[in-house]
Short mmCIF file of C-alpha atoms in Angstrom, two decimals:
data_model
loop_
_atom_site.label_atom_id
_atom_site.label_comp_id
_atom_site.label_asym_id
_atom_site.label_seq_id
_atom_site.Cartn_x
_atom_site.Cartn_y
_atom_site.Cartn_z
CA UNK A 1 -53.08 -55.11 87.72
CA UNK A 2 -54.96 -58.30 86.92
CA UNK A 3 -55.01 -59.29 83.27
CA UNK A 4 -58.27 -60.70 81.97
CA UNK A 5 -57.93 -64.44 81.32
CA UNK A 6 -59.11 -64.06 77.70
CA UNK A 7 -56.44 -61.41 77.03
CA UNK A 8 -53.78 -63.60 78.64
CA UNK A 9 -54.79 -66.55 76.45
CA UNK A 10 -54.72 -64.41 73.29
CA UNK A 11 -51.23 -63.09 74.12
CA UNK A 12 -50.04 -66.65 74.69
CA UNK A 13 -51.56 -67.84 71.41
CA UNK A 14 -49.97 -64.96 69.49
CA UNK A 15 -46.51 -65.63 70.98
CA UNK A 16 -46.65 -69.32 70.11
CA UNK A 17 -47.97 -68.50 66.63
CA UNK A 18 -44.97 -66.25 65.88
CA UNK A 19 -42.55 -69.04 66.83
CA UNK A 20 -44.45 -71.63 64.81
CA UNK A 21 -44.72 -69.30 61.81
CA UNK A 22 -40.92 -69.01 61.69
CA UNK A 23 -40.54 -72.80 61.86
CA UNK A 24 -43.08 -73.31 59.08
CA UNK A 25 -41.37 -70.72 56.87
CA UNK A 26 -38.02 -72.49 57.23
CA UNK A 27 -39.56 -75.95 56.95
CA UNK A 28 -41.58 -75.33 53.80
CA UNK A 29 -39.22 -73.09 51.81
CA UNK A 30 -36.61 -75.83 51.80
CA UNK A 31 -35.30 -74.95 48.34
CA UNK A 32 -34.29 -71.55 49.67
CA UNK A 33 -32.90 -72.34 53.12
CA UNK A 34 -31.21 -75.74 52.74
CA UNK A 35 -27.43 -75.49 52.13
CA UNK A 36 -26.72 -76.37 48.51
CA UNK A 37 -23.60 -76.59 46.39
CA UNK A 38 -22.74 -73.67 44.15
CA UNK A 39 -20.17 -73.81 41.38
CA UNK A 40 -17.75 -71.11 40.36
CA UNK A 41 -16.01 -70.91 36.99
CA UNK A 42 -12.23 -70.64 37.37
CA UNK A 43 -9.61 -70.00 34.72
CA UNK A 44 -6.58 -72.24 35.25
CA UNK A 45 -3.92 -71.71 32.55
CA UNK A 46 -6.57 -70.88 29.95
CA UNK A 47 -8.57 -73.98 30.90
CA UNK A 48 -12.05 -73.51 32.26
CA UNK A 49 -12.69 -75.57 35.36
CA UNK A 50 -16.02 -75.84 37.19
CA UNK A 51 -15.44 -76.58 40.84
CA UNK A 52 -17.72 -77.04 43.85
CA UNK A 53 -16.39 -74.43 46.23
CA UNK A 54 -19.09 -72.98 48.46
CA UNK A 55 -22.59 -73.10 49.87
CA UNK A 56 -25.08 -71.12 47.78
CA UNK A 57 -26.43 -67.93 49.24
CA UNK A 58 -30.18 -67.52 49.69
CA UNK A 59 -30.22 -65.23 46.66
CA UNK A 60 -28.41 -67.83 44.55
CA UNK A 61 -30.91 -70.49 45.62
CA UNK A 62 -33.80 -68.25 44.59
CA UNK A 63 -32.19 -67.26 41.27
CA UNK A 64 -31.34 -70.84 40.30
CA UNK A 65 -32.79 -71.22 36.78
CA UNK A 66 -32.78 -75.00 36.68
CA UNK A 67 -36.31 -76.03 35.64
CA UNK A 68 -36.70 -78.72 38.32
CA UNK A 69 -35.33 -76.34 40.94
CA UNK A 70 -37.84 -73.66 39.92
CA UNK A 71 -40.76 -76.11 39.98
CA UNK A 72 -39.77 -77.25 43.46
CA UNK A 73 -39.42 -73.65 44.62
CA UNK A 74 -42.93 -72.87 43.38
CA UNK A 75 -44.23 -75.96 45.16
CA UNK A 76 -42.48 -74.77 48.33
CA UNK A 77 -44.41 -71.52 48.01
CA UNK A 78 -47.67 -73.45 47.51
CA UNK A 79 -46.96 -75.52 50.64
CA UNK A 80 -46.26 -72.35 52.62
CA UNK A 81 -49.49 -70.79 51.31
CA UNK A 82 -51.45 -73.88 52.42
CA UNK A 83 -49.99 -73.52 55.90
CA UNK A 84 -51.03 -69.85 55.95
CA UNK A 85 -54.62 -70.84 55.10
CA UNK A 86 -54.55 -73.51 57.82
CA UNK A 87 -53.21 -70.99 60.31
CA UNK A 88 -56.01 -68.56 59.45
CA UNK A 89 -58.58 -71.23 60.25
CA UNK A 90 -56.61 -72.27 63.33
CA UNK A 91 -56.36 -68.74 64.74
CA UNK A 92 -60.01 -67.99 63.97
CA UNK A 93 -60.99 -71.22 65.71
CA UNK A 94 -58.77 -70.49 68.72
CA UNK A 95 -60.04 -66.93 69.05
CA UNK A 96 -63.64 -68.16 68.92
CA UNK A 97 -62.89 -70.73 71.63
CA UNK A 98 -61.27 -68.11 73.87
CA UNK A 99 -64.23 -65.78 73.40
CA UNK A 100 -67.07 -68.23 74.01
CA UNK A 101 -65.50 -71.12 75.94
CA UNK A 102 -63.15 -71.71 78.82
CA UNK A 103 -61.03 -74.43 80.42
CA UNK A 104 -62.05 -75.71 83.84
CA UNK A 105 -60.01 -78.53 85.34
CA UNK A 106 -62.90 -79.41 87.62
CA UNK A 107 -64.77 -80.82 84.63
CA UNK A 108 -63.86 -83.52 82.16
CA UNK A 109 -62.80 -82.71 78.59
CA UNK A 110 -66.09 -84.19 77.36
CA UNK A 111 -68.15 -81.80 79.45
CA UNK A 112 -68.52 -79.35 76.57
CA UNK A 113 -70.42 -81.92 74.53
CA UNK A 114 -73.08 -82.05 77.24
CA UNK A 115 -73.63 -78.33 77.68
CA UNK A 116 -73.15 -76.96 74.15
CA UNK A 117 -76.11 -78.99 72.89
CA UNK A 118 -78.24 -76.36 74.66
CA UNK A 119 -76.47 -73.60 72.72
CA UNK A 120 -77.44 -74.42 69.14
CA UNK A 121 -75.82 -71.34 67.61
CA UNK A 122 -72.52 -72.02 69.34
CA UNK A 123 -72.71 -75.71 68.47
CA UNK A 124 -73.13 -74.95 64.76
CA UNK A 125 -70.27 -72.45 64.84
CA UNK A 126 -68.00 -74.94 66.59
CA UNK A 127 -68.80 -77.73 64.12
CA UNK A 128 -68.15 -75.39 61.19
CA UNK A 129 -64.82 -74.17 62.58
CA UNK A 130 -63.67 -77.74 63.30
CA UNK A 131 -64.73 -78.85 59.82
CA UNK A 132 -62.81 -76.14 57.96
CA UNK A 133 -59.78 -76.57 60.23
CA UNK A 134 -59.65 -80.33 59.66
CA UNK A 135 -59.91 -80.21 55.88
CA UNK A 136 -57.47 -77.31 55.51
CA UNK A 137 -54.94 -79.41 57.43
CA UNK A 138 -55.77 -82.47 55.33
CA UNK A 139 -54.96 -80.59 52.11
CA UNK A 140 -51.85 -79.07 53.69
CA UNK A 141 -50.66 -82.52 54.73
CA UNK A 142 -50.90 -83.85 51.16
CA UNK A 143 -49.18 -80.80 49.66
CA UNK A 144 -46.38 -80.91 52.24
CA UNK A 145 -45.71 -84.62 51.71
CA UNK A 146 -45.28 -83.94 47.98
CA UNK A 147 -43.06 -81.02 48.93
CA UNK A 148 -40.70 -83.37 50.75
CA UNK A 149 -40.68 -85.85 47.87
CA UNK A 150 -39.74 -83.12 45.38
CA UNK A 151 -36.83 -82.11 47.61
CA UNK A 152 -35.19 -85.53 47.36
CA UNK A 153 -33.84 -84.84 43.88
CA UNK A 154 -32.38 -81.50 44.99
CA UNK A 155 -30.73 -83.16 47.99
CA UNK A 156 -29.03 -85.59 45.60
CA UNK A 157 -28.06 -83.22 42.79
CA UNK A 158 -27.17 -80.15 44.86
CA UNK A 159 -25.62 -81.95 47.83
CA UNK A 160 -22.88 -79.91 49.47
CA UNK A 161 -22.10 -81.61 52.76
CA UNK A 162 -23.82 -83.30 55.70
CA UNK A 163 -25.29 -79.89 56.55
CA UNK A 164 -27.52 -80.31 53.48
CA UNK A 165 -29.05 -83.49 54.90
CA UNK A 166 -29.09 -82.46 58.56
CA UNK A 167 -30.74 -79.10 57.80
CA UNK A 168 -33.38 -80.81 55.65
CA UNK A 169 -34.31 -83.24 58.42
CA UNK A 170 -34.18 -80.57 61.14
CA UNK A 171 -36.38 -78.07 59.32
CA UNK A 172 -38.85 -80.62 57.98
CA UNK A 173 -39.14 -82.44 61.31
CA UNK A 174 -40.28 -79.27 63.08
CA UNK A 175 -43.03 -78.81 60.50
CA UNK A 176 -44.02 -82.47 60.60
CA UNK A 177 -44.43 -82.33 64.39
CA UNK A 178 -46.58 -79.20 64.15
CA UNK A 179 -48.67 -80.69 61.32
CA UNK A 180 -49.13 -83.99 63.13
CA UNK A 181 -50.18 -82.36 66.40
CA UNK A 182 -52.63 -80.03 64.67
CA UNK A 183 -54.10 -82.87 62.64
CA UNK A 184 -54.62 -84.99 65.77
CA UNK A 185 -56.34 -82.05 67.48
CA UNK A 186 -58.60 -81.38 64.49
CA UNK A 187 -59.52 -85.04 64.02
CA UNK A 188 -60.22 -85.58 67.71
CA UNK A 189 -62.32 -82.40 67.87
CA UNK A 190 -64.52 -83.48 64.97
CA UNK A 191 -64.81 -87.09 66.08
CA UNK A 192 -65.82 -86.34 69.67
CA UNK A 193 -67.48 -82.90 69.33
CA UNK A 194 -64.65 -81.17 71.18
CA UNK A 195 -62.85 -77.87 70.89
CA UNK A 196 -59.28 -78.86 71.67
CA UNK A 197 -56.76 -76.04 71.86
CA UNK A 198 -53.91 -75.98 69.34
CA UNK A 199 -51.81 -73.58 71.39
CA UNK A 200 -51.91 -74.56 75.05
CA UNK A 201 -48.82 -76.22 76.48
CA UNK A 202 -50.74 -79.48 76.78
CA UNK A 203 -53.52 -80.94 74.67
CA UNK A 204 -56.41 -79.48 76.62
CA UNK A 205 -60.00 -79.07 75.60
CA UNK A 206 -62.26 -76.09 76.15
CA UNK A 207 -64.96 -77.74 78.26
CA UNK A 208 -67.18 -74.99 79.69
CA UNK A 209 -68.80 -71.77 78.48
CA UNK A 210 -66.84 -68.56 78.97
CA UNK A 211 -67.87 -66.48 82.01
CA UNK A 212 -68.04 -63.27 79.96
CA UNK A 213 -70.32 -64.96 77.44
CA UNK A 214 -72.61 -66.24 80.22
CA UNK A 215 -72.81 -62.75 81.80
CA UNK A 216 -73.58 -61.18 78.43
CA UNK A 217 -76.24 -63.77 77.70
CA UNK A 218 -77.90 -63.36 81.11
CA UNK A 219 -78.01 -59.58 80.77
CA UNK A 220 -79.92 -59.76 77.52
CA UNK A 221 -83.60 -58.83 77.77
#
């Protein structure tokens, strides 16, 4: 059974989105998932001693009542929310591109600019989707940079071991790569009137009209 190309592309986009969503969750909610030092009160010959003995559990990280820790946690949530908004625009944009456009290696990436000028409705929709996508990423970029800066104090004060630092860089790097790639795609799409895909294995651009859209258009009275 042959799978329609549009369905195949949507399945591929959804699979990649699930993986990226997990990375973004771990990379934004750093206050929750980074290993931090927890203290336990011990009684040693009637003397109370506070000793660093373990890595905090996720629940302990969430329940930490330190004011700075709470503020950073709330900012983590804001950063994650910004990514969700960006993903909504990204998925809407990608779905629109799959529905109305296609990728043809026989044409250059700039080919779409030539042909979409004759499709005014599609051109306006494309420009609008690229605009919202770009500025949602721009806001997300600012919020996430502040998110990383706020984490510095927690890394210093709640340092447990090298796993604290290594986990911070590992989680944040994955998000930074995703954010950078998406921002490049959005900026390039606006600058050169393109519809570059955010989910294909390579940075490719939708450069022709979709066959199903052409058939539907030609069958109209």
